[in-house]
Structures are given as C-alpha cells and as structure tokens.
C-alpha cells in the first residue's frame, strides 16, 4: 500500500502560483510531512516540513488540513528554475518509523 | 562542512564483479540511507541504518549488503553485480529530532554515484 500519492506531472506558466497536493490516507500520529525538490542528475533537496496546519519559509508554503490525510505544497510565482520533480515524504517521528520511502513524485514543468 | 559525500561518483563494472560505494557524512547524524534511482523513476530505499553498528532492509535489498562500522560512514556493497543494478545511487543522512527519540524525515542527500553494469 503506497504511503503517498501525487499527480505524475503538472505544467504551469511562469509567474503563477503552483499547488501540488499529496494524499497520505494512512498517515500515522507522529509522522512528519516533508517535501523535496530534485533536479536532473542531482540528489533531492529539502524544501519544507510540517506536522499540522500551515508552515511557510522563504521558498514555499505547506498546507496541512486537520485530518492530515493530505498536504499541499504551494510555490509562489514560479520561474523556469522551478522545473523539477517534487516528492512528498511521510514518516519519522517515532522509534521504529525510520524506514523512509518515497512515492513517485510530481514532475513540474514551468512554461515560459 | 562537506555534508554528505559519495565515492566514487562514476563506475563501470562487468557482470559478476564486486564493488563498494562509500558514503561519508560530517554532520554527526544518527541515521543513514541508501537509495537507488533508475532513469525517469523515483527513489527506492535499499538499506538504512539507525545508528552505528545497525543496518536494516529497505524496499529493494536483494543483491546488496551494507555496513555501518563508524557513525560517519555507510558502505553499500555489491557482491556480484548484475545489469539490473545499473542505476544512480544516492546516500542520505538524517538527525535526531525533538526529544532525541527519532528522526523527522529531513534527509540530506549526496550528489549520487552513477553505476553501470555491462
């Protein structure tokens, strides 16, 4: 049973806000929700992490509803350099829950 | 700090040969992971370690062995390489979170090791 489900791909125009949603219906009480960005030929890079409600940093916002069964990564005013694959990761937070597995990710393409 | 360093970055093997990939981290992290990523695909967990001297199986452990003799190093071994093991291998490390009981899922990745098995 997949821990996370994301759209396979998304397209957006430069300057728009992009929202990528991840479903994690079986999230455990102590699981964190973490998003990563990966460019071709590079390792994934941490973007943002949250547990509940809303988290914002200098590059993105993360919205988590009360039931925590989904989360939405929001990228404001995207540019061509935001073209990448974005992964949602659910896990951690508890001893014995260190087996961190990734889903298929969302390939985001920014159009000029 | 160098972060997470993987050695070698590129390697070509013949079927049946053996090799070891080295991952070194200088952040004093407790947790270390090995993933593989096939072209156009996502990351799959091979093995991981929750501390020095420990190892555990991930999603695709067959054909690989690992060791964590020192906290800062996590070695991935291929005893008899097969063409199906052609992939990019990523190492990652993670720290103890609040309460120092478990990690939080924030992973620090290396730049990858590209392995081709002919």
mmCIF file of C-alpha atoms in Angstrom:
data_model
loop_
_atom_site.group_PDB
_atom_site.id
_atom_site.type_symbol
_atom_site.label_atom_id
_atom_site.label_comp_id
_atom_site.label_asym_id
_atom_site.label_seq_id
_atom_site.Cartn_x
_atom_site.Cartn_y
_atom_site.Cartn_z
ATOM 1 C CA UNK A 1 0.000 0.000 0.000
ATOM 2 C CA UNK A 2 1.559 3.264 -1.152
ATOM 3 C CA UNK A 3 2.198 5.723 1.651
ATOM 4 C CA UNK A 4 1.777 8.741 -0.610
ATOM 5 C CA UNK A 5 0.011 9.544 -3.880
ATOM 6 C CA UNK A 6 0.821 12.560 -6.052
ATOM 7 C CA UNK A 7 -0.049 13.650 -9.599
ATOM 8 C CA UNK A 8 2.530 12.290 -12.026
ATOM 9 C CA UNK A 9 3.041 15.613 -13.769
ATOM 10 C CA UNK A 10 1.920 19.255 -13.826
ATOM 11 C CA UNK A 11 2.522 22.202 -16.121
ATOM 12 C CA UNK A 12 2.372 25.851 -15.151
ATOM 13 C CA UNK A 13 3.312 29.224 -16.595
ATOM 14 C CA UNK A 14 5.979 31.462 -15.204
ATOM 15 C CA UNK A 15 4.774 33.866 -12.530
ATOM 16 C CA UNK A 16 1.842 31.732 -11.424
ATOM 17 C CA UNK A 17 1.344 30.078 -8.059
ATOM 18 C CA UNK A 18 1.610 26.300 -8.197
ATOM 19 C CA UNK A 19 -0.054 23.928 -5.749
ATOM 20 C CA UNK A 20 0.928 20.266 -5.626
ATOM 21 C CA UNK A 21 -1.196 18.008 -3.453
ATOM 22 C CA UNK A 22 -0.095 14.753 -1.867
ATOM 23 C CA UNK A 23 -2.507 12.185 -0.432
ATOM 24 C CA UNK A 24 -1.414 10.159 2.591
ATOM 25 C CA UNK A 25 -4.556 8.498 3.921
ATOM 26 C CA UNK A 26 -2.661 6.124 6.231
ATOM 27 C CA UNK A 27 -0.524 8.759 7.934
ATOM 28 C CA UNK A 28 0.447 7.791 11.482
ATOM 29 C CA UNK A 29 0.047 10.018 14.512
ATOM 30 C CA UNK A 30 3.710 11.001 14.775
ATOM 31 C CA UNK A 31 4.552 11.130 11.061
ATOM 32 C CA UNK A 32 6.095 14.297 9.689
ATOM 33 C CA UNK A 33 5.313 15.541 6.175
ATOM 34 C CA UNK A 34 8.367 16.592 4.206
ATOM 35 C CA UNK A 35 8.713 17.864 0.655
ATOM 36 C CA UNK A 36 11.775 17.577 -1.561
ATOM 37 C CA UNK A 37 12.847 19.030 -4.901
ATOM 38 C CA UNK A 38 15.051 17.142 -7.330
ATOM 39 C CA UNK A 39 16.789 18.467 -10.432
ATOM 40 C CA UNK A 40 18.198 16.099 -13.083
ATOM 41 C CA UNK A 41 21.467 14.440 -12.073
ATOM 42 C CA UNK A 42 21.267 15.827 -8.524
ATOM 43 C CA UNK A 43 20.222 14.474 -5.173
ATOM 44 C CA UNK A 44 16.873 15.594 -3.741
ATOM 45 C CA UNK A 45 16.910 18.792 -1.735
ATOM 46 C CA UNK A 46 14.752 19.563 1.308
ATOM 47 C CA UNK A 47 12.119 22.269 0.705
ATOM 48 C CA UNK A 48 9.791 22.330 3.679
ATOM 49 C CA UNK A 49 8.476 20.195 6.519
ATOM 50 C CA UNK A 50 5.389 20.281 8.680
ATOM 51 C CA UNK A 51 3.297 18.319 11.123
ATOM 52 C CA UNK A 52 -0.041 20.149 11.098
ATOM 53 C CA UNK A 53 -1.630 23.434 9.975
ATOM 54 C CA UNK A 54 0.454 25.770 7.829
ATOM 55 C CA UNK A 55 4.193 26.220 7.528
ATOM 56 C CA UNK A 56 5.911 28.897 5.448
ATOM 57 C CA UNK A 57 9.540 29.515 4.642
ATOM 58 C CA UNK A 58 11.389 31.653 2.135
ATOM 59 C CA UNK A 59 10.663 29.371 -0.820
ATOM 60 C CA UNK A 60 7.324 27.642 -0.207
ATOM 61 C CA UNK A 61 4.279 27.103 1.974
ATOM 62 C CA UNK A 62 2.890 23.821 3.203
ATOM 63 C CA UNK A 63 -0.787 23.457 3.998
ATOM 64 C CA UNK A 64 -1.952 20.525 6.116
ATOM 65 C CA UNK A 65 -5.647 20.040 6.944
ATOM 66 C CA UNK A 66 -6.776 18.975 10.381
ATOM 67 C CA UNK A 67 -7.145 15.295 9.457
ATOM 68 C CA UNK A 68 -3.590 15.285 7.985
ATOM 69 C CA UNK A 69 -4.645 12.872 5.219
ATOM 70 C CA UNK A 70 -3.266 15.181 2.579
ATOM 71 C CA UNK A 71 -0.893 18.105 2.219
ATOM 72 C CA UNK A 72 -0.371 20.813 -0.380
ATOM 73 C CA UNK A 73 2.933 22.330 -1.366
ATOM 74 C CA UNK A 74 2.497 25.880 -2.644
ATOM 75 C CA UNK A 75 5.176 27.557 -4.744
ATOM 76 C CA UNK A 76 4.554 31.280 -5.231
ATOM 77 C CA UNK A 77 5.328 32.970 -8.549
ATOM 78 C CA UNK A 78 7.231 30.113 -10.155
ATOM 79 C CA UNK A 79 10.081 30.613 -12.593
ATOM 80 C CA UNK A 80 11.735 28.350 -15.148
ATOM 81 C CA UNK A 81 14.242 27.261 -12.500
ATOM 82 C CA UNK A 82 11.428 25.611 -10.539
ATOM 83 C CA UNK A 83 11.126 22.921 -13.216
ATOM 84 C CA UNK A 84 11.945 19.777 -11.246
ATOM 85 C CA UNK A 85 10.467 16.676 -9.661
ATOM 86 C CA UNK A 86 8.791 17.229 -6.284
ATOM 87 C CA UNK A 87 8.449 14.447 -3.742
ATOM 88 C CA UNK A 88 6.237 14.220 -0.694
ATOM 89 C CA UNK A 89 7.638 12.050 2.120
ATOM 90 C CA UNK A 90 5.688 10.904 5.152
ATOM 91 C CA UNK A 91 7.382 9.290 8.121
ATOM 92 C CA UNK A 92 9.772 9.691 11.007
ATOM 93 C CA UNK A 93 8.787 10.996 14.393
ATOM 94 C CA UNK A 94 8.740 7.651 16.187
ATOM 95 C CA UNK A 95 11.267 4.971 17.043
ATOM 96 C CA UNK A 96 10.740 2.176 14.549
ATOM 97 C CA UNK A 97 9.367 4.537 11.907
ATOM 98 C CA UNK A 98 12.702 5.393 10.320
ATOM 99 C CA UNK A 99 12.100 3.454 7.085
ATOM 100 C CA UNK A 100 11.672 6.494 4.843
ATOM 101 C CA UNK A 101 10.285 5.558 1.429
ATOM 102 C CA UNK A 102 9.441 7.918 -1.410
ATOM 103 C CA UNK A 103 6.490 7.886 -3.761
ATOM 104 C CA UNK A 104 6.636 8.511 -7.485
ATOM 105 C CA UNK A 105 6.872 12.297 -7.232
ATOM 106 C CA UNK A 106 5.362 15.055 -9.395
ATOM 107 C CA UNK A 107 7.229 16.283 -12.432
ATOM 108 C CA UNK A 108 6.590 20.039 -12.611
ATOM 109 C CA UNK A 109 7.297 21.816 -15.887
ATOM 110 C CA UNK A 110 7.279 25.608 -15.985
ATOM 111 C CA UNK A 111 6.362 27.101 -19.344
ATOM 112 C CA UNK A 112 7.802 30.484 -20.399
ATOM 113 C CA UNK B 1 31.194 21.102 6.348
ATOM 114 C CA UNK B 2 31.147 18.895 3.263
ATOM 115 C CA UNK B 3 27.762 17.397 4.168
ATOM 116 C CA UNK B 4 27.221 14.001 2.539
ATOM 117 C CA UNK B 5 29.981 12.776 0.249
ATOM 118 C CA UNK B 6 29.724 9.743 -2.014
ATOM 119 C CA UNK B 7 32.649 7.853 -3.527
ATOM 120 C CA UNK B 8 33.055 7.061 -6.394
ATOM 121 C CA UNK B 9 30.832 9.312 -8.492
ATOM 122 C CA UNK B 10 31.023 7.094 -11.566
ATOM 123 C CA UNK B 11 31.859 3.432 -12.036
ATOM 124 C CA UNK B 12 31.535 0.875 -14.794
ATOM 125 C CA UNK B 13 31.505 -2.792 -13.829
ATOM 126 C CA UNK B 14 31.277 -6.066 -15.668
ATOM 127 C CA UNK B 15 28.634 -8.588 -14.691
ATOM 128 C CA UNK B 16 29.806 -10.606 -11.706
ATOM 129 C CA UNK B 17 32.298 -8.068 -10.402
ATOM 130 C CA UNK B 18 32.050 -6.686 -6.908
ATOM 131 C CA UNK B 19 32.391 -3.169 -5.603
ATOM 132 C CA UNK B 20 31.710 -0.942 -2.629
ATOM 133 C CA UNK B 21 30.159 2.512 -2.571
ATOM 134 C CA UNK B 22 31.210 4.729 0.303
ATOM 135 C CA UNK B 23 29.034 7.365 1.911
ATOM 136 C CA UNK B 24 30.548 9.744 4.438
ATOM 137 C CA UNK B 25 28.771 12.456 6.433
ATOM 138 C CA UNK B 26 30.365 15.049 8.690
ATOM 139 C CA UNK B 27 27.180 16.264 10.419
ATOM 140 C CA UNK B 28 27.205 13.694 13.245
ATOM 141 C CA UNK B 29 23.874 12.331 12.030
ATOM 142 C CA UNK B 30 22.487 9.175 13.573
ATOM 143 C CA UNK B 31 20.605 7.896 10.521
ATOM 144 C CA UNK B 32 21.915 6.976 7.088
ATOM 145 C CA UNK B 33 20.176 5.657 3.987
ATOM 146 C CA UNK B 34 20.958 4.200 0.576
ATOM 147 C CA UNK B 35 18.526 4.745 -2.303
ATOM 148 C CA UNK B 36 18.655 3.814 -5.955
ATOM 149 C CA UNK B 37 17.056 5.743 -8.772
ATOM 150 C CA UNK B 38 16.562 4.258 -12.201
ATOM 151 C CA UNK B 39 16.176 6.584 -15.219
ATOM 152 C CA UNK B 40 12.919 8.549 -15.073
ATOM 153 C CA UNK B 41 11.857 6.816 -11.869
ATOM 154 C CA UNK B 42 11.549 7.662 -8.209
ATOM 155 C CA UNK B 43 13.848 6.765 -5.333
ATOM 156 C CA UNK B 44 13.724 3.280 -3.857
ATOM 157 C CA UNK B 45 15.161 2.503 -0.442
ATOM 158 C CA UNK B 46 17.803 -0.244 -0.428
ATOM 159 C CA UNK B 47 19.055 -0.332 3.166
ATOM 160 C CA UNK B 48 19.228 2.059 6.052
ATOM 161 C CA UNK B 49 20.868 2.444 9.459
ATOM 162 C CA UNK B 50 19.522 3.991 12.654
ATOM 163 C CA UNK B 51 22.914 4.221 14.314
ATOM 164 C CA UNK B 52 26.483 2.971 14.375
ATOM 165 C CA UNK B 53 26.596 -0.813 14.129
ATOM 166 C CA UNK B 54 22.984 -1.156 12.921
ATOM 167 C CA UNK B 55 21.520 -1.895 9.496
ATOM 168 C CA UNK B 56 18.021 -2.667 8.235
ATOM 169 C CA UNK B 57 16.450 -3.697 4.936
ATOM 170 C CA UNK B 58 14.564 -1.277 2.776
ATOM 171 C CA UNK B 59 12.265 -1.881 -0.186
ATOM 172 C CA UNK B 60 14.810 -3.442 -2.559
ATOM 173 C CA UNK B 61 17.628 -5.010 -0.507
ATOM 174 C CA UNK B 62 18.360 -8.093 -2.635
ATOM 175 C CA UNK B 63 21.826 -8.150 -4.190
ATOM 176 C CA UNK B 64 23.205 -5.533 -1.793
ATOM 177 C CA UNK B 65 24.924 -5.584 1.570
ATOM 178 C CA UNK B 66 25.707 -2.688 3.890
ATOM 179 C CA UNK B 67 27.830 -1.925 6.912
ATOM 180 C CA UNK B 68 27.956 0.947 9.411
ATOM 181 C CA UNK B 69 31.106 0.313 11.433
ATOM 182 C CA UNK B 70 31.651 4.018 12.048
ATOM 183 C CA UNK B 71 28.949 6.570 12.682
ATOM 184 C CA UNK B 72 30.070 8.801 9.856
ATOM 185 C CA UNK B 73 30.305 6.099 7.175
ATOM 186 C CA UNK B 74 27.737 3.872 5.474
ATOM 187 C CA UNK B 75 29.041 1.383 2.911
ATOM 188 C CA UNK B 76 26.963 -0.231 0.177
ATOM 189 C CA UNK B 77 28.368 -3.407 -1.360
ATOM 190 C CA UNK B 78 27.525 -5.309 -4.497
ATOM 191 C CA UNK B 79 28.969 -8.821 -4.260
ATOM 192 C CA UNK B 80 28.165 -9.913 -7.816
ATOM 193 C CA UNK B 81 26.976 -7.046 -9.976
ATOM 194 C CA UNK B 82 24.138 -7.572 -12.457
ATOM 195 C CA UNK B 83 22.937 -5.328 -15.313
ATOM 196 C CA UNK B 84 19.698 -4.767 -13.344
ATOM 197 C CA UNK B 85 21.777 -2.891 -10.784
ATOM 198 C CA UNK B 86 22.664 -0.197 -13.289
ATOM 199 C CA UNK B 87 21.335 2.907 -11.583
ATOM 200 C CA UNK B 88 22.181 6.111 -9.755
ATOM 201 C CA UNK B 89 22.740 5.503 -6.067
ATOM 202 C CA UNK B 90 22.028 8.210 -3.521
ATOM 203 C CA UNK B 91 23.099 8.257 0.065
ATOM 204 C CA UNK B 92 21.310 10.381 2.646
ATOM 205 C CA UNK B 93 21.663 11.130 6.336
ATOM 206 C CA UNK B 94 19.256 12.378 8.976
ATOM 207 C CA UNK B 95 19.460 13.687 12.523
ATOM 208 C CA UNK B 96 17.614 13.050 15.746
ATOM 209 C CA UNK B 97 14.581 15.279 16.035
ATOM 210 C CA UNK B 98 12.905 16.929 19.027
ATOM 211 C CA UNK B 99 13.233 14.827 22.143
ATOM 212 C CA UNK B 100 16.141 12.964 20.526
ATOM 213 C CA UNK B 101 13.968 9.870 20.093
ATOM 214 C CA UNK B 102 13.651 9.553 16.331
ATOM 215 C CA UNK B 103 14.344 11.411 13.121
ATOM 216 C CA UNK B 104 11.848 13.728 11.424
ATOM 217 C CA UNK B 105 12.241 12.775 7.785
ATOM 218 C CA UNK B 106 14.530 15.655 6.872
ATOM 219 C CA UNK B 107 17.165 13.976 4.750
ATOM 220 C CA UNK B 108 20.441 15.385 3.497
ATOM 221 C CA UNK B 109 21.452 13.796 0.212
ATOM 222 C CA UNK B 110 24.759 13.271 -1.523
ATOM 223 C CA UNK B 111 25.274 14.038 -5.194
ATOM 224 C CA UNK B 112 24.891 10.440 -6.280
ATOM 225 C CA UNK B 113 27.023 7.638 -7.678
ATOM 226 C CA UNK B 114 26.290 6.534 -11.233
ATOM 227 C CA UNK B 115 26.892 2.821 -11.670
ATOM 228 C CA UNK B 116 26.768 0.976 -14.981
ATOM 229 C CA UNK B 117 26.949 -2.814 -15.104
ATOM 230 C CA UNK B 118 27.748 -4.286 -18.505
#
